[in-house]
XYZ file of C-alpha atoms in Angstrom:
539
model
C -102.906 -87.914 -224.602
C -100.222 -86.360 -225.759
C -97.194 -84.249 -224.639
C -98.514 -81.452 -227.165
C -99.342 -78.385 -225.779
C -103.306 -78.497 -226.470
C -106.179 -76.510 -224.779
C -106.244 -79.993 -223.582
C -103.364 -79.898 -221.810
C -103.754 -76.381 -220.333
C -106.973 -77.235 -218.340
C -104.607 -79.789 -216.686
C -102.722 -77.482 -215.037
C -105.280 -75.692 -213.815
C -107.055 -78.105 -212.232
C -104.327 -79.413 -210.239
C -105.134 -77.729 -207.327
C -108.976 -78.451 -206.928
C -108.120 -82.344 -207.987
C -106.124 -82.609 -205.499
C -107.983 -80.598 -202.344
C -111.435 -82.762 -203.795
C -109.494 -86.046 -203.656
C -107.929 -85.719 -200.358
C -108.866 -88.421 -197.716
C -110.616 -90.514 -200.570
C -109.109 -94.242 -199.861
C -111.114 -95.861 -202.818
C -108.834 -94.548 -205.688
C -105.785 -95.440 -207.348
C -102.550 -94.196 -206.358
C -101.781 -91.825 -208.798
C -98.200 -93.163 -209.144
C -99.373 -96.922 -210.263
C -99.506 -96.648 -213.728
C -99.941 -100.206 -214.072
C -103.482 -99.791 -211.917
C -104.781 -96.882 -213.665
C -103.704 -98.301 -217.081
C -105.883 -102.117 -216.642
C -108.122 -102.725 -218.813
C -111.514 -103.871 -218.751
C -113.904 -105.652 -221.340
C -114.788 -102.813 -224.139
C -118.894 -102.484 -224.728
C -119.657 -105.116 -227.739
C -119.605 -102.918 -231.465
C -123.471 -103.336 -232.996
C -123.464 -101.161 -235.545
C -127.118 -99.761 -236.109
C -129.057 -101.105 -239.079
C -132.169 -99.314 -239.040
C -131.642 -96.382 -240.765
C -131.341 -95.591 -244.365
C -127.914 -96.548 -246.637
C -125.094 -94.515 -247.074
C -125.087 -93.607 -250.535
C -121.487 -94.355 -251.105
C -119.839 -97.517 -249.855
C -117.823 -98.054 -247.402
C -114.189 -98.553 -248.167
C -112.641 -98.918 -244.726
C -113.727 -99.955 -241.300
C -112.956 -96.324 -240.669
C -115.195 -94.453 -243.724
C -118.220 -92.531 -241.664
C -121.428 -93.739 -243.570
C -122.185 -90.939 -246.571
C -125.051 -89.345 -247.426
C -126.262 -86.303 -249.448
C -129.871 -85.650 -248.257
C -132.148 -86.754 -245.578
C -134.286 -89.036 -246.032
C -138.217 -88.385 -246.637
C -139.065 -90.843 -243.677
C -137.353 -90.733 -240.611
C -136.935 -93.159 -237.881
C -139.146 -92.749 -235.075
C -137.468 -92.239 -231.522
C -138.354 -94.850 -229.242
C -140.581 -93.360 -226.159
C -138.831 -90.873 -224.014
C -135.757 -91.722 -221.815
C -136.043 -89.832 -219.116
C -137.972 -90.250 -215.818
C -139.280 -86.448 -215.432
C -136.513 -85.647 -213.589
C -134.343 -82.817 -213.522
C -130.887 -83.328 -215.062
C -127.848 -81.195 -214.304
C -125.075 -81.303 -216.700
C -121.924 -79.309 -217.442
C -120.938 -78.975 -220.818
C -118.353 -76.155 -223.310
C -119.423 -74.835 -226.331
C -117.508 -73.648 -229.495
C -120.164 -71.809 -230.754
C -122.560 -68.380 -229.393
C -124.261 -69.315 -226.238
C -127.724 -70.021 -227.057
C -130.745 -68.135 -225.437
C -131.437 -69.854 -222.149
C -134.138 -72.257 -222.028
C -136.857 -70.298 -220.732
C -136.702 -68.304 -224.119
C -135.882 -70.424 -226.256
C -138.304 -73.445 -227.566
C -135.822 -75.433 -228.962
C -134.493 -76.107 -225.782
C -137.863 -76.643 -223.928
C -138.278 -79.262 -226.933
C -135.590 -81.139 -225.789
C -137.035 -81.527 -222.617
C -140.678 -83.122 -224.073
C -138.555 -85.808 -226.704
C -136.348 -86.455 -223.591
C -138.356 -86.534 -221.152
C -136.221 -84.148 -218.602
C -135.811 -81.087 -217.309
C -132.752 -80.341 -218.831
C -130.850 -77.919 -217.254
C -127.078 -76.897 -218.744
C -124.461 -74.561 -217.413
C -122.949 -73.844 -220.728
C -119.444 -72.231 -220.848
C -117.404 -70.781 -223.885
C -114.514 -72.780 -224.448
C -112.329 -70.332 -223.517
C -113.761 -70.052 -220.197
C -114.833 -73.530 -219.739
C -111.308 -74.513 -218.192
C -111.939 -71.926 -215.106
C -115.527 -72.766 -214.901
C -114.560 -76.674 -214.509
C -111.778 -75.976 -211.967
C -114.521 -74.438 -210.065
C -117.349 -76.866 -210.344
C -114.628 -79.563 -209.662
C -114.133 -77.761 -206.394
C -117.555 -76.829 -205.512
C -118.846 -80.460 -206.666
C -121.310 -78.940 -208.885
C -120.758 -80.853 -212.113
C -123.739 -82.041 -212.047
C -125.359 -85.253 -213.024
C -123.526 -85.781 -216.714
C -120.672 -83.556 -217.445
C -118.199 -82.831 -220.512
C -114.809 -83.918 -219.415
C -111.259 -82.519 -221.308
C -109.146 -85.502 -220.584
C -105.541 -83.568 -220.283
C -106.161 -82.196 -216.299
C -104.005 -83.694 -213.425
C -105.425 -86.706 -211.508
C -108.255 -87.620 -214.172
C -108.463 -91.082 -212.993
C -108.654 -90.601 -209.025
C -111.171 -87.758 -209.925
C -113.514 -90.273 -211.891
C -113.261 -93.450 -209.848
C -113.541 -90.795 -206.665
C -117.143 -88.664 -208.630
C -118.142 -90.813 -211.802
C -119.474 -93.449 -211.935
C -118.068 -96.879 -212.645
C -120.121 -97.931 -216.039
C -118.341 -101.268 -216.772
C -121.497 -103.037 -215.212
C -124.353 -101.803 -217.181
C -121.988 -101.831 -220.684
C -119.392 -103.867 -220.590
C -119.317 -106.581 -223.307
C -122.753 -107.449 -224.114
C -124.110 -105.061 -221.436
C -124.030 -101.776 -223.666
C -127.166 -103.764 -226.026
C -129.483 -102.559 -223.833
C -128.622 -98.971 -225.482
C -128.549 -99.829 -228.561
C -127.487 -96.077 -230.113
C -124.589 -96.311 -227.878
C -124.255 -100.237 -228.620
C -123.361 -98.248 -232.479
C -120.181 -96.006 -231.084
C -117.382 -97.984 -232.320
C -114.488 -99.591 -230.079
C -111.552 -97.463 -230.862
C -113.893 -94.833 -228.892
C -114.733 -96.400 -225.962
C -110.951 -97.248 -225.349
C -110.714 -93.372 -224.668
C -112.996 -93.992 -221.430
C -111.259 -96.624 -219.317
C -109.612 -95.928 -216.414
C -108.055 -98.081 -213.435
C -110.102 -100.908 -215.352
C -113.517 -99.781 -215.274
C -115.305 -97.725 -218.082
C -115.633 -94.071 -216.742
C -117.893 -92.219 -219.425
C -119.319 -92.267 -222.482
C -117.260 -91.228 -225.521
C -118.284 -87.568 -227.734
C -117.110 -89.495 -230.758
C -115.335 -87.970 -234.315
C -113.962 -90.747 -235.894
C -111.519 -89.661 -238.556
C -113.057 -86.909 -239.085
C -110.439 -85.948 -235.999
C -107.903 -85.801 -238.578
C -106.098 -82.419 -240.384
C -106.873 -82.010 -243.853
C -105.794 -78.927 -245.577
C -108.786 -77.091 -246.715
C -108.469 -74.765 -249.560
C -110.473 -71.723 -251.834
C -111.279 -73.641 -254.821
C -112.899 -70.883 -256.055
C -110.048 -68.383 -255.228
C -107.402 -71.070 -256.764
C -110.266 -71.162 -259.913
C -109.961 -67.185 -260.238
C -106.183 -67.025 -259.951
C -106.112 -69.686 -262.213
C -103.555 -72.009 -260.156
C -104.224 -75.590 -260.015
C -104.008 -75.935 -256.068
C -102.619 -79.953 -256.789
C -99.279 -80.827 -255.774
C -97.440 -84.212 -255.597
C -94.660 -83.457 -253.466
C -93.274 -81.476 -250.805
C -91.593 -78.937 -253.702
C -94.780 -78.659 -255.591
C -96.486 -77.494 -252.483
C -93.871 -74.942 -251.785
C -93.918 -73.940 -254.833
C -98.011 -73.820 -255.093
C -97.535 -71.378 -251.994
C -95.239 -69.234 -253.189
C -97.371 -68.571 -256.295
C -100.485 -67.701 -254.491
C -98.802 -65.470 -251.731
C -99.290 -61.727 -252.334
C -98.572 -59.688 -249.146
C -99.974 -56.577 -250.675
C -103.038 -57.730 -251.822
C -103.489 -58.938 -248.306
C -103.056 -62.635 -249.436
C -101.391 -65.744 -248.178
C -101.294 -69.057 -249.168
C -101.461 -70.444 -245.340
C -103.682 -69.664 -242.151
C -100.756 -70.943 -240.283
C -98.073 -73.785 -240.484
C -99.933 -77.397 -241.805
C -97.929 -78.697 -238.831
C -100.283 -81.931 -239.461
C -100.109 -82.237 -242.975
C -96.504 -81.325 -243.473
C -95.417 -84.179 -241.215
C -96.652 -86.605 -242.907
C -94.786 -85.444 -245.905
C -91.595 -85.786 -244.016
C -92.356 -89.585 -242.249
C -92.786 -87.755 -238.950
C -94.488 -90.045 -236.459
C -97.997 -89.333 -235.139
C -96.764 -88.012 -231.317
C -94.926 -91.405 -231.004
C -93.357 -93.895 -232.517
C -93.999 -97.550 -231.289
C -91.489 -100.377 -231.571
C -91.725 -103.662 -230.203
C -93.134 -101.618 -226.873
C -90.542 -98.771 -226.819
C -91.152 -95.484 -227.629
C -89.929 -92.419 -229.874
C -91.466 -88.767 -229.381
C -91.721 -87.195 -232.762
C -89.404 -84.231 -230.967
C -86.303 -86.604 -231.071
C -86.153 -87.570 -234.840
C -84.302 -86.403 -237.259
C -87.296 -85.311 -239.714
C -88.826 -83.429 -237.092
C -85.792 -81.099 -237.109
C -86.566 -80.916 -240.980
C -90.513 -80.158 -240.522
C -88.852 -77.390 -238.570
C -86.788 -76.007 -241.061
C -89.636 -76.335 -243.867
C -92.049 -74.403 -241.327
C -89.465 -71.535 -240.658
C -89.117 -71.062 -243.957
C -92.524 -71.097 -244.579
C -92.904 -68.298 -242.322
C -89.654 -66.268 -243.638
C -90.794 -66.122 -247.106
C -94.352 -64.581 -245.872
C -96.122 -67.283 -247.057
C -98.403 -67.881 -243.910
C -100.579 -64.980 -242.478
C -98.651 -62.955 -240.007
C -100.436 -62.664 -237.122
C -100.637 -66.937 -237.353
C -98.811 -67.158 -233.917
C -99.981 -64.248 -231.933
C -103.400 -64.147 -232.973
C -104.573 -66.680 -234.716
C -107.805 -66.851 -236.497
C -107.812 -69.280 -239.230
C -111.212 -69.665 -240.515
C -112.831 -66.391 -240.448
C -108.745 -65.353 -242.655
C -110.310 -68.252 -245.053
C -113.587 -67.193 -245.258
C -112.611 -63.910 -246.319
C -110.086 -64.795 -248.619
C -106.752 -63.623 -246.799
C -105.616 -67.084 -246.946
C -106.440 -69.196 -249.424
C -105.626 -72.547 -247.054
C -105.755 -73.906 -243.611
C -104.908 -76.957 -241.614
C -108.398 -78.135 -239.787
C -110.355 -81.036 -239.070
C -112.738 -82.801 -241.399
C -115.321 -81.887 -237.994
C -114.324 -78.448 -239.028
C -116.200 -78.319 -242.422
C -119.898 -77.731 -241.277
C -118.523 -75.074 -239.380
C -116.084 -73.132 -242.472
C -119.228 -73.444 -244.416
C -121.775 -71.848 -242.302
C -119.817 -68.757 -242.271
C -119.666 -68.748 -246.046
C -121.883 -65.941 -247.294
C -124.749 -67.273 -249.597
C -124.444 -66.586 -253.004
C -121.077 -65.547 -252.507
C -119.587 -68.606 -255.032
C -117.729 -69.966 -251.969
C -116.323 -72.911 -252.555
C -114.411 -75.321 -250.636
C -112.202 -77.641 -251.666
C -109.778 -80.291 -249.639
C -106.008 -80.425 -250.927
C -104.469 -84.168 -251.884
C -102.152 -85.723 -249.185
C -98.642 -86.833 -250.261
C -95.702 -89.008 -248.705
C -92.840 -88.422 -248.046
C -90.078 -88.846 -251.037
C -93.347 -90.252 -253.778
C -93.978 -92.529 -250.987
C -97.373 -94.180 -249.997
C -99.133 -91.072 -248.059
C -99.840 -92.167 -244.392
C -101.408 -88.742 -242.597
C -101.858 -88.799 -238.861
C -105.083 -90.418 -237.863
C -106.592 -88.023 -235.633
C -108.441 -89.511 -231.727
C -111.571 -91.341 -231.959
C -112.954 -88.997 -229.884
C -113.313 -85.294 -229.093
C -113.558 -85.724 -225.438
C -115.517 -88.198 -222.724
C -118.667 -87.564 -221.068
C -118.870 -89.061 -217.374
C -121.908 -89.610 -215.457
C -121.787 -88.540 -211.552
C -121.888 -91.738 -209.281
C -125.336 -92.422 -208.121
C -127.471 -95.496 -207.530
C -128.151 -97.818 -209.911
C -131.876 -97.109 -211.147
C -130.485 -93.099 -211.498
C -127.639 -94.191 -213.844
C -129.536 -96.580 -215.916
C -131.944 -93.724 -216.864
C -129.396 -91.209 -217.162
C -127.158 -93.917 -219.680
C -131.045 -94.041 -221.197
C -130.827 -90.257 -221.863
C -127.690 -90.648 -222.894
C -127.973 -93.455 -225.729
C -130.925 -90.840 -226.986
C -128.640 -88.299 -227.366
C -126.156 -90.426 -229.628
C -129.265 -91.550 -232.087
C -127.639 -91.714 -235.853
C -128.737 -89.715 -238.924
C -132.195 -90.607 -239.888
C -133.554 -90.800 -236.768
C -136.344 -88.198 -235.733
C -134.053 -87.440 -232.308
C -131.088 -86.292 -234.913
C -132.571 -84.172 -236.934
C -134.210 -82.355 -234.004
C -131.105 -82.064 -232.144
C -129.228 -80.487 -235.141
C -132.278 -78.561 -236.695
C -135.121 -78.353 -234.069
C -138.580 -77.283 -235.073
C -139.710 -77.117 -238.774
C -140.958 -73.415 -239.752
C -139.426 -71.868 -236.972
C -135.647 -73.426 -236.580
C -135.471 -74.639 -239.993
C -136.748 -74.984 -243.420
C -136.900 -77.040 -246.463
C -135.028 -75.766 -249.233
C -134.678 -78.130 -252.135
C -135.509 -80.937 -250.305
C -132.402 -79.966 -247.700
C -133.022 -78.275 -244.321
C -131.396 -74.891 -243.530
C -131.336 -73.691 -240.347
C -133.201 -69.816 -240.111
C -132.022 -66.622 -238.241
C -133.605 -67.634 -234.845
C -132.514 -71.366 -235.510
C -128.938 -70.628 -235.846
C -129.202 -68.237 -232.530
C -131.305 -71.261 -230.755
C -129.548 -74.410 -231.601
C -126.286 -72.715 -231.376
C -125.676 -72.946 -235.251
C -126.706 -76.818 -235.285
C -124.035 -77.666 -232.510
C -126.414 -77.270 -229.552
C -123.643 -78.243 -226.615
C -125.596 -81.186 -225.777
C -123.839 -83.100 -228.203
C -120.735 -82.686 -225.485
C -122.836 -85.320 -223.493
C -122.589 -87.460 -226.073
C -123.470 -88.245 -230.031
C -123.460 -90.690 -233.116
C -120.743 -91.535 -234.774
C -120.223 -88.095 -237.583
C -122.132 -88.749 -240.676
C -120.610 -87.037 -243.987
C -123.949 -85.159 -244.458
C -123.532 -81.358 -245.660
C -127.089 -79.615 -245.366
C -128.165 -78.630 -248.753
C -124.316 -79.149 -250.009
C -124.238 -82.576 -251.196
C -121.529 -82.214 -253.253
C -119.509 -81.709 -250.423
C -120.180 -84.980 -249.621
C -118.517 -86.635 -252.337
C -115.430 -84.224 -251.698
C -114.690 -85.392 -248.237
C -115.692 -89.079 -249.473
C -112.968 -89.141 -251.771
C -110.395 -87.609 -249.540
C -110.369 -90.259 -246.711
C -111.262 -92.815 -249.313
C -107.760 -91.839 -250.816
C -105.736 -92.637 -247.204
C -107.688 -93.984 -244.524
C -106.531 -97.633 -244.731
C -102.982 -95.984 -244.021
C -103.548 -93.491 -241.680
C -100.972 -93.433 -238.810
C -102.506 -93.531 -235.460
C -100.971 -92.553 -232.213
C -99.977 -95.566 -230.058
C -100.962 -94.026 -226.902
C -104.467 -92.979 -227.360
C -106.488 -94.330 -224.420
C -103.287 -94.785 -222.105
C -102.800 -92.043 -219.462
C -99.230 -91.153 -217.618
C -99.346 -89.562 -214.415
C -96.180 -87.472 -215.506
C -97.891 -86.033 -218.410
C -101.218 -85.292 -216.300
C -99.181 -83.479 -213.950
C -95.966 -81.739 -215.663
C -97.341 -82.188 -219.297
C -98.714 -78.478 -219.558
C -95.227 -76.744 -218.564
C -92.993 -79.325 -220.407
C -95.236 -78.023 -223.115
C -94.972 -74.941 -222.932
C -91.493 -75.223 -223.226
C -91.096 -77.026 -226.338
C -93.854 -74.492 -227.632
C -91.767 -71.334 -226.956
C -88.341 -73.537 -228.322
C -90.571 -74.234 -231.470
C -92.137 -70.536 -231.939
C -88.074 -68.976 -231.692
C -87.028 -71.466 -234.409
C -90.202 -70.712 -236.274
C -89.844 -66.531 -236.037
C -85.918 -66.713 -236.780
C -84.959 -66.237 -232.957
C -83.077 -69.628 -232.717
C -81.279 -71.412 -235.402
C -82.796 -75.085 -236.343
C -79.147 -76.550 -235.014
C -80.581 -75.282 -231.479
C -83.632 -78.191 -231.159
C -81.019 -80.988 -230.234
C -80.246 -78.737 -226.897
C -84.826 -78.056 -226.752
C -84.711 -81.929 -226.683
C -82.473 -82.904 -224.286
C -83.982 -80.327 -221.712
C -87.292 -81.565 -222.832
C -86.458 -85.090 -221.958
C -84.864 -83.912 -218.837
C -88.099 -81.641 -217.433
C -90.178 -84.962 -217.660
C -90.231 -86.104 -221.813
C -88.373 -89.507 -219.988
C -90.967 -89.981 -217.425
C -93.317 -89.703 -219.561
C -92.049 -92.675 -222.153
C -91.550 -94.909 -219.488
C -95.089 -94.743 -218.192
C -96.688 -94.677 -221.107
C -94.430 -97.348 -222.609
C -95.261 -99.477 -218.628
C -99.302 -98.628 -219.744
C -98.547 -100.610 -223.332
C -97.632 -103.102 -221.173
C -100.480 -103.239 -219.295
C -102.994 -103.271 -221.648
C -101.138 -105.544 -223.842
C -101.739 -108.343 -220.629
């Protein structure tokens, strides 16, 4: 968590309300004032990474690298039986892309139910909407029986240990082998999941593929004839400024890198840890630089100019309006699908430098995209739901995979070279590949592009080129009270300070003043919990 203002952090405050009015009279959970209680740890599930699928074609140069591949393989791994008991299973879940058709029209979904052996049955919510719809279902207690969870909402711990579950006892330690698929979900994600020292969901894991990487037009830069490398801060300034052109509705920039230029300047990922105390990246002396870069960025019309007010970054790069954008690696499946076939589209993924010709060390994005928790029940009822669960995070090469992200051959998908492509109705049914039960929980992210394996090798190379010496923030996994609770608005403030510096209302000189009120509304309350949570976990 973070003191950034995310769509994270704006569920939290509206959620304060029901979290409360649901938690009232509940004497079983921690007082949400004892950091030191809701900060214990617990042991993590043992790491067994899965060995029964086929090798990544590239090898693995970090701990970190996501296993590579550039087709699927001709025999698939068969799914062990079916997890589920016949039961019905209620779960609450967002979705970033179209709603798909409801189950009753839609066989892809009544699929689901035969390999899983459930009646699955989803209230699926836009991410835009999902915030409202979960303040609801919070107060209502209709979650359901597994349910998406956005970690930045007041009182997340007293909610879970008061609703959820408590899964320490079925996957703790040596526990989790019993689910082998989730057994493979590495460690830094499960650290995302414990609260008050018990293990409160199941991680929707990323990886690094969390992290910002400035995607680019390589075939735009290829017709312009601009190389789009750059070594240094300068050369990427300049590279801008030469690929800007206003009235041929072009830009260089979707919006501010934010995450890539930081790096450039040596500003810390969030925080900066020493020896157990604590620097926000708002009080150092290169953010107030990464400022003035940005601002100018935005003076000399470099980035698109409706970046702040209405932002949208990947349809502006699709269509060629800018010619780069500051995204996730996650985010690459998505920019391509929207690429017109045949169109010569074709992606490309900018170098990362440090700051001064220094070693490059880019923020390492979360392990995880969110949690998943499972609603407290008795014990036979949340070993088959964790059963349904370690289905749903099968890896690549399994039969369960490529259902989930394809569905059924000659109607969802087909072959193409060897490479399946999803068809009209299989992009409407399975929700473009990214069928929202993956928000209950899935593998660890290949780097598999269908019927793009060059793009493979592209994304290969780029976290090959860093990963070792990405910077991570220190308080992933460790929750303040103060930030659950006053994070949102303290937010929002520094937001609206930023967006005035950025748009030439307020001078650079003006952010010393921004921090001191920021510390003041709650940026020192925050440090010293999360800085007493180090603590705790470090004993």
């Amino acid at each position: 968590m973070t003191t950034n203002i995310t769509r994270r952090a704006l569920i939290g405050g509206g959620l304060g309300i029901a979290a409360t009015s649901l938690l009232a009279g509940c004497s079983t959970v921690t007082r949400s004032t004892d950091v030191k209680a809701i900060n214990k740890a617990v042991a993590l599930p043992d790491y067994v990474p899965w060995q029964g699928g086929p090798a990544p074609v590239l090898p693995k140069t970090s701990a970190l690298m996501p296993s590579a591949f550039r087709s699927i393989p001709d025999r698939l791994v068969p799914t062990r039986g079916r997890p589920g008991d016949g039961s019905i299973v209620r779960g609450s879940v967002p979705t970033n892309s179209p709603v798909p058709p409801s189950k009753g029209n839609n066989p892809y979904w009544q699929g689901l139910d035969e390999h899983m052996g459930v009646d699955l049955r989803l209230t699926i919510t836009p991410n835009a909407d999902f915030p409202n719809k979960f303040a609801t279902q919070v107060a209502g207690d209709t979650l359901g029986d597994v349910f998406t969870i956005n970690q930045g909402f007041s009182y997340l711990p007293q909610f879970l240990e008061a609703k959820a579950a408590d899964l320490s006892p079925h996957l703790s330690g040596a526990g989790v082998r019993d689910y082998p698929y989730l057994a493979n979900l590495p460690t830094a994600s499960w650290r995302g999941t414990v609260f008050s020292g018990g293990i409160y969901g199941v991680p929707v894991p990323r990886g690094p593929l969390t992290s910002q990487v400035l995607h680019l037009r390589q075939d735009r830069f290829d017709r312009l004839g601009v190389d789009p490398g750059f070594g240094s801060l300068d050369e990427f300034l300049q590279l801008c400024r030469r690929v800007s052109d206003p009235h041929a509705n072009r830009w260089a920039l979707a919006s501010v890198p934010t995450s890539i230029l930081a790096p450039m300047l040596g500003v810390p990922n969030q925080w900066r840890e020493d020896g157990g105390s604590l620097t926000h990246m708002y009080e150092t002396e290169e953010y107030r630089e990464l400022l003035d870069v940005s601002r100018r960025l935005i003076a000399e019309d470099l980035v698109h100019p409706d970046s702040i007010t209405a932002y949208n970054g990947k349809v502006w790069l699709v269509q060629g309006s800018a010619l780069m954008l500051s995204d996730t690696y996650s985010a690459i499946p998505g920019i391509l699908g929207q690429a017109t076939p045949g169109s010569g589209f074709e992606l490309g993924l900018a170098p990362f430098v440090g700051p001064g010709g220094a070693k490059p060390k880019p923020w390492l994005g979360d392990p995880n995209n969110t949690i998943a928790a499972v609603a407290a029940g008795d014990d036979r009822r949340v070993r088959m739901l964790l059963d349904v669960l370690d289905w749903c995070a099968s890896p690549f090469g399994t039969e369960a995979w490529t259902y989930r992200k394809f569905g059924i051959e000659g109607r969802d998908f087909e072959y193409r070279d060897g490479a399946p492509v999803l068809t009209t109705v299989g992009n409407s049914e399975t929700a473009l590949g990214e069928f929202p039960l993956q928000y209950f929980t899935e593998c660890p992210l290949p780097l598999y592009y269908a019927g793009r394996p060059g793009m493979t090798d592209t994304v290969y190379r780029s976290l090959a080129s860093w990963l070792d010496d990405g910077l991570p923030n220190p308080t992933y996994g460790l929750y303040s009270p103060t930030n659950s609770t006053k994070g949102p608005t303290v937010g929002t403030f520094a937001t609206n300070a930023i967006n005035d510096v950025l748009l030439g209302r307020a001078p650079v000189a003006s952010w010393r003043d921004t921090v001191r009120e920021w510390r003041r509304r709650g940026g020192d309350a925050v440090r010293r919990e999360f800085e007493e949570a180090l603590e705790a976990r470090a004993s």
